Amino acid sequence: MNAYLELMSTLNYRRCKRHGDSELSDMEVISSQSSLMEAGSLTFHAIQVGELSVILTGLVALAYTALDILALKNVAIVEDANAKSNDYIMIAIMRRLTQKIADCSSGNPTDYLTLFNYCRHLARDFINADFDNALIVYHHWRVSQPNATLVNWKNSLPDLADCLFE
């Protein structure tokens, strides 16, 4: 599980010399919320269209943003049995994702971990994808595009179709 944190340690753009118990600054919370909302928007648009690889990209982008905060705080990634849900009705997924994104506005690492686990669960069990590989592909895209946001790079998002099991 903590291999995820090792992956994130390769990023230098936001690494600070901070203690794990320090609180996130207001601007860090606002920045992460902005990224989470972009990824959420991408995910919801993909759900509307029904494009599985783009839904996967949105879920991985959400998980990656949450993971970035968890790495910043050096929080261990632990599997959460509560993240699993068999409620795969689209409106229920949208509501749950929306709530989990909103919960992250608290700045509490536990909320980011909950969002990460839920996105991982959806990618694996709902989309039927190789989440770990998708996260690595997304990570390499982010490293190659350090100033990329989901808004200004929609046409060149990483293609995660190979991560779908089908």
PDB file of C-alpha atoms in Angstrom:
ATOM      1  CA  MET A   1       0.000   0.000   0.000  1.00  0.00           C
ATOM      2  CA  ASN A   2       2.728   2.471   0.841  1.00  0.00           C
ATOM      3  CA  ALA A   3       4.261   1.921  -2.576  1.00  0.00           C
ATOM      4  CA  TYR A   4       1.768   4.637  -3.523  1.00  0.00           C
ATOM      5  CA  LEU A   5       3.588   7.066  -1.239  1.00  0.00           C
ATOM      6  CA  GLU A   6       6.927   6.031  -2.734  1.00  0.00           C
ATOM      7  CA  LEU A   7       5.540   6.844  -6.174  1.00  0.00           C
ATOM      8  CA  MET A   8       4.567  10.290  -4.962  1.00  0.00           C
ATOM      9  CA  SER A   9       7.963  10.888  -3.353  1.00  0.00           C
ATOM     10  CA  THR A  10       9.410  11.191  -6.851  1.00  0.00           C
ATOM     11  CA  LEU A  11       7.550  14.464  -7.258  1.00  0.00           C
ATOM     12  CA  ASN A  12       9.399  17.539  -6.120  1.00  0.00           C
ATOM     13  CA  TYR A  13       6.967  20.264  -7.079  1.00  0.00           C
ATOM     14  CA  ARG A  14       5.145  20.340  -3.745  1.00  0.00           C
ATOM     15  CA  ARG A  15       7.400  18.506  -1.343  1.00  0.00           C
ATOM     16  CA  CYS A  16       8.000  20.590   1.719  1.00  0.00           C
ATOM     17  CA  LYS A  17      10.141  20.025   4.748  1.00  0.00           C
ATOM     18  CA  ARG A  18       7.167  19.628   7.026  1.00  0.00           C
ATOM     19  CA  HIS A  19       6.224  17.466   9.912  1.00  0.00           C
ATOM     20  CA  GLY A  20       3.442  14.968   9.293  1.00  0.00           C
ATOM     21  CA  ASP A  21       1.375  16.361  12.138  1.00  0.00           C
ATOM     22  CA  SER A  22       1.279  19.953  10.880  1.00  0.00           C
ATOM     23  CA  GLU A  23      -2.022  21.105   9.463  1.00  0.00           C
ATOM     24  CA  LEU A  24      -2.523  21.901   5.822  1.00  0.00           C
ATOM     25  CA  SER A  25      -2.477  25.592   5.084  1.00  0.00           C
ATOM     26  CA  ASP A  26      -5.677  27.193   3.844  1.00  0.00           C
ATOM     27  CA  MET A  27      -4.121  27.623   0.400  1.00  0.00           C
ATOM     28  CA  GLU A  28      -3.131  23.940   0.265  1.00  0.00           C
ATOM     29  CA  VAL A  29      -6.727  22.974   1.045  1.00  0.00           C
ATOM     30  CA  ILE A  30      -8.070  25.407  -1.563  1.00  0.00           C
ATOM     31  CA  SER A  31      -5.591  24.180  -4.181  1.00  0.00           C
ATOM     32  CA  SER A  32      -6.425  20.535  -3.530  1.00  0.00           C
ATOM     33  CA  GLN A  33     -10.171  21.281  -3.636  1.00  0.00           C
ATOM     34  CA  SER A  34      -9.721  22.988  -6.991  1.00  0.00           C
ATOM     35  CA  SER A  35      -7.902  19.926  -8.359  1.00  0.00           C
ATOM     36  CA  LEU A  36     -10.462  17.556  -6.854  1.00  0.00           C
ATOM     37  CA  MET A  37     -13.333  19.535  -8.371  1.00  0.00           C
ATOM     38  CA  GLU A  38     -11.651  19.492 -11.815  1.00  0.00           C
ATOM     39  CA  ALA A  39     -11.199  15.726 -11.602  1.00  0.00           C
ATOM     40  CA  GLY A  40     -14.745  15.310 -10.307  1.00  0.00           C
ATOM     41  CA  SER A  41     -16.099  17.339 -13.209  1.00  0.00           C
ATOM     42  CA  LEU A  42     -14.144  15.207 -15.682  1.00  0.00           C
ATOM     43  CA  THR A  43     -15.469  12.056 -14.023  1.00  0.00           C
ATOM     44  CA  PHE A  44     -19.098  13.214 -14.061  1.00  0.00           C
ATOM     45  CA  HIS A  45     -18.903  14.295 -17.722  1.00  0.00           C
ATOM     46  CA  ALA A  46     -17.418  10.896 -18.601  1.00  0.00           C
ATOM     47  CA  ILE A  47     -20.183   9.123 -16.671  1.00  0.00           C
ATOM     48  CA  GLN A  48     -22.734  11.150 -18.622  1.00  0.00           C
ATOM     49  CA  VAL A  49     -21.159  10.081 -21.928  1.00  0.00           C
ATOM     50  CA  GLY A  50     -20.446   6.540 -20.756  1.00  0.00           C
ATOM     51  CA  GLU A  51     -16.755   6.482 -21.724  1.00  0.00           C
ATOM     52  CA  LEU A  52     -15.101   3.977 -19.352  1.00  0.00           C
ATOM     53  CA  SER A  53     -11.494   4.969 -20.022  1.00  0.00           C
ATOM     54  CA  VAL A  54     -12.273   8.632 -19.290  1.00  0.00           C
ATOM     55  CA  ILE A  55     -14.248   7.676 -16.163  1.00  0.00           C
ATOM     56  CA  LEU A  56     -11.154   5.752 -15.099  1.00  0.00           C
ATOM     57  CA  THR A  57      -8.982   8.800 -15.820  1.00  0.00           C
ATOM     58  CA  GLY A  58     -11.246  10.941 -13.645  1.00  0.00           C
ATOM     59  CA  LEU A  59     -11.227   8.437 -10.789  1.00  0.00           C
ATOM     60  CA  VAL A  60      -7.453   8.098 -10.979  1.00  0.00           C
ATOM     61  CA  ALA A  61      -7.071  11.898 -11.087  1.00  0.00           C
ATOM     62  CA  LEU A  62      -9.206  12.159  -7.943  1.00  0.00           C
ATOM     63  CA  ALA A  63      -7.204   9.428  -6.223  1.00  0.00           C
ATOM     64  CA  TYR A  64      -3.917  10.990  -7.346  1.00  0.00           C
ATOM     65  CA  THR A  65      -4.844  14.394  -5.948  1.00  0.00           C
ATOM     66  CA  ALA A  66      -5.839  12.806  -2.644  1.00  0.00           C
ATOM     67  CA  LEU A  67      -2.621  10.783  -2.670  1.00  0.00           C
ATOM     68  CA  ASP A  68      -0.604  13.955  -3.181  1.00  0.00           C
ATOM     69  CA  ILE A  69      -1.999  15.367   0.065  1.00  0.00           C
ATOM     70  CA  LEU A  70      -1.473  12.059   1.859  1.00  0.00           C
ATOM     71  CA  ALA A  71       2.157  12.022   0.697  1.00  0.00           C
ATOM     72  CA  LEU A  72       2.610  15.626   1.768  1.00  0.00           C
ATOM     73  CA  LYS A  73       1.342  14.646   5.213  1.00  0.00           C
ATOM     74  CA  ASN A  74       3.193  11.288   5.123  1.00  0.00           C
ATOM     75  CA  VAL A  75      -0.011   9.396   5.954  1.00  0.00           C
ATOM     76  CA  ALA A  76       0.154   5.627   5.501  1.00  0.00           C
ATOM     77  CA  ILE A  77      -2.236   4.243   2.905  1.00  0.00           C
ATOM     78  CA  VAL A  78      -4.436   1.597   4.471  1.00  0.00           C
ATOM     79  CA  GLU A  79      -7.283  -0.281   2.821  1.00  0.00           C
ATOM     80  CA  ASP A  80     -10.689   0.775   4.072  1.00  0.00           C
ATOM     81  CA  ALA A  81     -13.364  -1.920   4.047  1.00  0.00           C
ATOM     82  CA  ASN A  82     -15.995   0.825   4.313  1.00  0.00           C
ATOM     83  CA  ALA A  83     -14.925   2.197   0.922  1.00  0.00           C
ATOM     84  CA  LYS A  84     -16.460  -0.805  -0.773  1.00  0.00           C
ATOM     85  CA  SER A  85     -19.979  -0.363  -1.950  1.00  0.00           C
ATOM     86  CA  ASN A  86     -22.081  -2.460  -4.245  1.00  0.00           C
ATOM     87  CA  ASP A  87     -24.297   0.500  -5.035  1.00  0.00           C
ATOM     88  CA  TYR A  88     -23.331   1.052  -8.661  1.00  0.00           C
ATOM     89  CA  ILE A  89     -26.265   3.233  -9.664  1.00  0.00           C
ATOM     90  CA  MET A  90     -24.754   6.241 -11.419  1.00  0.00           C
ATOM     91  CA  ILE A  91     -26.616   8.848  -9.391  1.00  0.00           C
ATOM     92  CA  ALA A  92     -25.503   7.154  -6.154  1.00  0.00           C
ATOM     93  CA  ILE A  93     -21.879   7.153  -7.335  1.00  0.00           C
ATOM     94  CA  MET A  94     -22.133  10.834  -8.280  1.00  0.00           C
ATOM     95  CA  ARG A  95     -23.605  11.744  -4.889  1.00  0.00           C
ATOM     96  CA  ARG A  96     -21.033   9.726  -2.976  1.00  0.00           C
ATOM     97  CA  LEU A  97     -18.098  11.178  -4.941  1.00  0.00           C
ATOM     98  CA  THR A  98     -19.478  14.691  -4.524  1.00  0.00           C
ATOM     99  CA  GLN A  99     -19.780  14.201  -0.766  1.00  0.00           C
ATOM    100  CA  LYS A 100     -16.287  12.731  -0.450  1.00  0.00           C
ATOM    101  CA  ILE A 101     -14.799  15.624  -2.454  1.00  0.00           C
ATOM    102  CA  ALA A 102     -16.652  18.098  -0.231  1.00  0.00           C
ATOM    103  CA  ASP A 103     -15.431  16.287   2.894  1.00  0.00           C
ATOM    104  CA  CYS A 104     -11.834  16.935   1.815  1.00  0.00           C
ATOM    105  CA  SER A 105     -12.409  20.667   2.306  1.00  0.00           C
ATOM    106  CA  SER A 106     -11.830  19.962   6.004  1.00  0.00           C
ATOM    107  CA  GLY A 107      -8.139  19.441   5.267  1.00  0.00           C
ATOM    108  CA  ASN A 108      -8.272  16.263   7.349  1.00  0.00           C
ATOM    109  CA  PRO A 109      -6.018  13.555   5.850  1.00  0.00           C
ATOM    110  CA  THR A 110      -8.587  10.912   6.827  1.00  0.00           C
ATOM    111  CA  ASP A 111     -11.038  12.447   4.349  1.00  0.00           C
ATOM    112  CA  TYR A 112      -8.434  12.305   1.568  1.00  0.00           C
ATOM    113  CA  LEU A 113      -7.726   8.675   2.442  1.00  0.00           C
ATOM    114  CA  THR A 114     -11.450   7.875   2.299  1.00  0.00           C
ATOM    115  CA  LEU A 115     -11.715   9.498  -1.149  1.00  0.00           C
ATOM    116  CA  PHE A 116      -8.601   7.653  -2.353  1.00  0.00           C
ATOM    117  CA  ASN A 117      -9.972   4.295  -1.200  1.00  0.00           C
ATOM    118  CA  TYR A 118     -13.395   4.913  -2.759  1.00  0.00           C
ATOM    119  CA  CYS A 119     -11.869   5.878  -6.122  1.00  0.00           C
ATOM    120  CA  ARG A 120      -9.615   2.822  -6.010  1.00  0.00           C
ATOM    121  CA  HIS A 121     -12.632   0.639  -5.201  1.00  0.00           C
ATOM    122  CA  LEU A 122     -14.677   2.070  -8.090  1.00  0.00           C
ATOM    123  CA  ALA A 123     -11.788   1.687 -10.530  1.00  0.00           C
ATOM    124  CA  ARG A 124     -11.194  -1.926  -9.544  1.00  0.00           C
ATOM    125  CA  ASP A 125     -14.689  -3.235  -8.884  1.00  0.00           C
ATOM    126  CA  PHE A 126     -17.024  -1.002 -10.901  1.00  0.00           C
ATOM    127  CA  ILE A 127     -14.900  -0.089 -13.921  1.00  0.00           C
ATOM    128  CA  ASN A 128     -12.971  -3.405 -13.758  1.00  0.00           C
ATOM    129  CA  ALA A 129      -9.576  -1.812 -14.260  1.00  0.00           C
ATOM    130  CA  ASP A 130      -6.014  -2.249 -13.081  1.00  0.00           C
ATOM    131  CA  PHE A 131      -5.960   0.705 -10.697  1.00  0.00           C
ATOM    132  CA  ASP A 132      -2.278   0.381  -9.813  1.00  0.00           C
ATOM    133  CA  ASN A 133      -1.182   0.446 -13.444  1.00  0.00           C
ATOM    134  CA  ALA A 134      -3.575   3.303 -14.222  1.00  0.00           C
ATOM    135  CA  LEU A 135      -2.121   5.311 -11.344  1.00  0.00           C
ATOM    136  CA  ILE A 136       1.414   4.741 -12.648  1.00  0.00           C
ATOM    137  CA  VAL A 137       0.429   5.786 -16.193  1.00  0.00           C
ATOM    138  CA  TYR A 138      -1.304   8.881 -14.810  1.00  0.00           C
ATOM    139  CA  HIS A 139       1.729   9.659 -12.637  1.00  0.00           C
ATOM    140  CA  HIS A 140       4.070   9.503 -15.640  1.00  0.00           C
ATOM    141  CA  TRP A 141       1.729  11.836 -17.528  1.00  0.00           C
ATOM    142  CA  ARG A 142       1.738  14.292 -14.600  1.00  0.00           C
ATOM    143  CA  VAL A 143       5.537  14.197 -14.352  1.00  0.00           C
ATOM    144  CA  SER A 144       5.850  14.858 -18.089  1.00  0.00           C
ATOM    145  CA  GLN A 145       3.304  17.696 -17.859  1.00  0.00           C
ATOM    146  CA  PRO A 146       4.211  19.476 -14.586  1.00  0.00           C
ATOM    147  CA  ASN A 147       1.948  22.473 -15.238  1.00  0.00           C
ATOM    148  CA  ALA A 148      -0.958  20.431 -16.554  1.00  0.00           C
ATOM    149  CA  THR A 149      -4.405  20.714 -15.129  1.00  0.00           C
ATOM    150  CA  LEU A 150      -7.368  18.668 -16.218  1.00  0.00           C
ATOM    151  CA  VAL A 151      -8.996  21.819 -17.575  1.00  0.00           C
ATOM    152  CA  ASN A 152      -6.210  22.874 -19.949  1.00  0.00           C
ATOM    153  CA  TRP A 153      -5.092  19.377 -20.969  1.00  0.00           C
ATOM    154  CA  LYS A 154      -8.428  17.691 -21.727  1.00  0.00           C
ATOM    155  CA  ASN A 155      -7.330  16.848 -25.252  1.00  0.00           C
ATOM    156  CA  SER A 156      -4.092  15.219 -24.138  1.00  0.00           C
ATOM    157  CA  LEU A 157      -5.127  13.286 -21.052  1.00  0.00           C
ATOM    158  CA  PRO A 158      -3.369   9.975 -20.596  1.00  0.00           C
ATOM    159  CA  ASP A 159      -5.044   7.091 -22.386  1.00  0.00           C
ATOM    160  CA  LEU A 160      -5.907   4.548 -19.713  1.00  0.00           C
ATOM    161  CA  ALA A 161      -7.816   2.204 -22.045  1.00  0.00           C
ATOM    162  CA  ASP A 162      -5.045  -0.401 -21.711  1.00  0.00           C
ATOM    163  CA  CYS A 163      -5.721  -0.487 -17.962  1.00  0.00           C
ATOM    164  CA  LEU A 164      -9.277  -1.773 -18.490  1.00  0.00           C
ATOM    165  CA  PHE A 165      -9.695  -5.523 -18.070  1.00  0.00           C
ATOM    166  CA  GLU A 166     -12.930  -5.861 -20.102  1.00  0.00           C
TER     167      GLU A 166
END
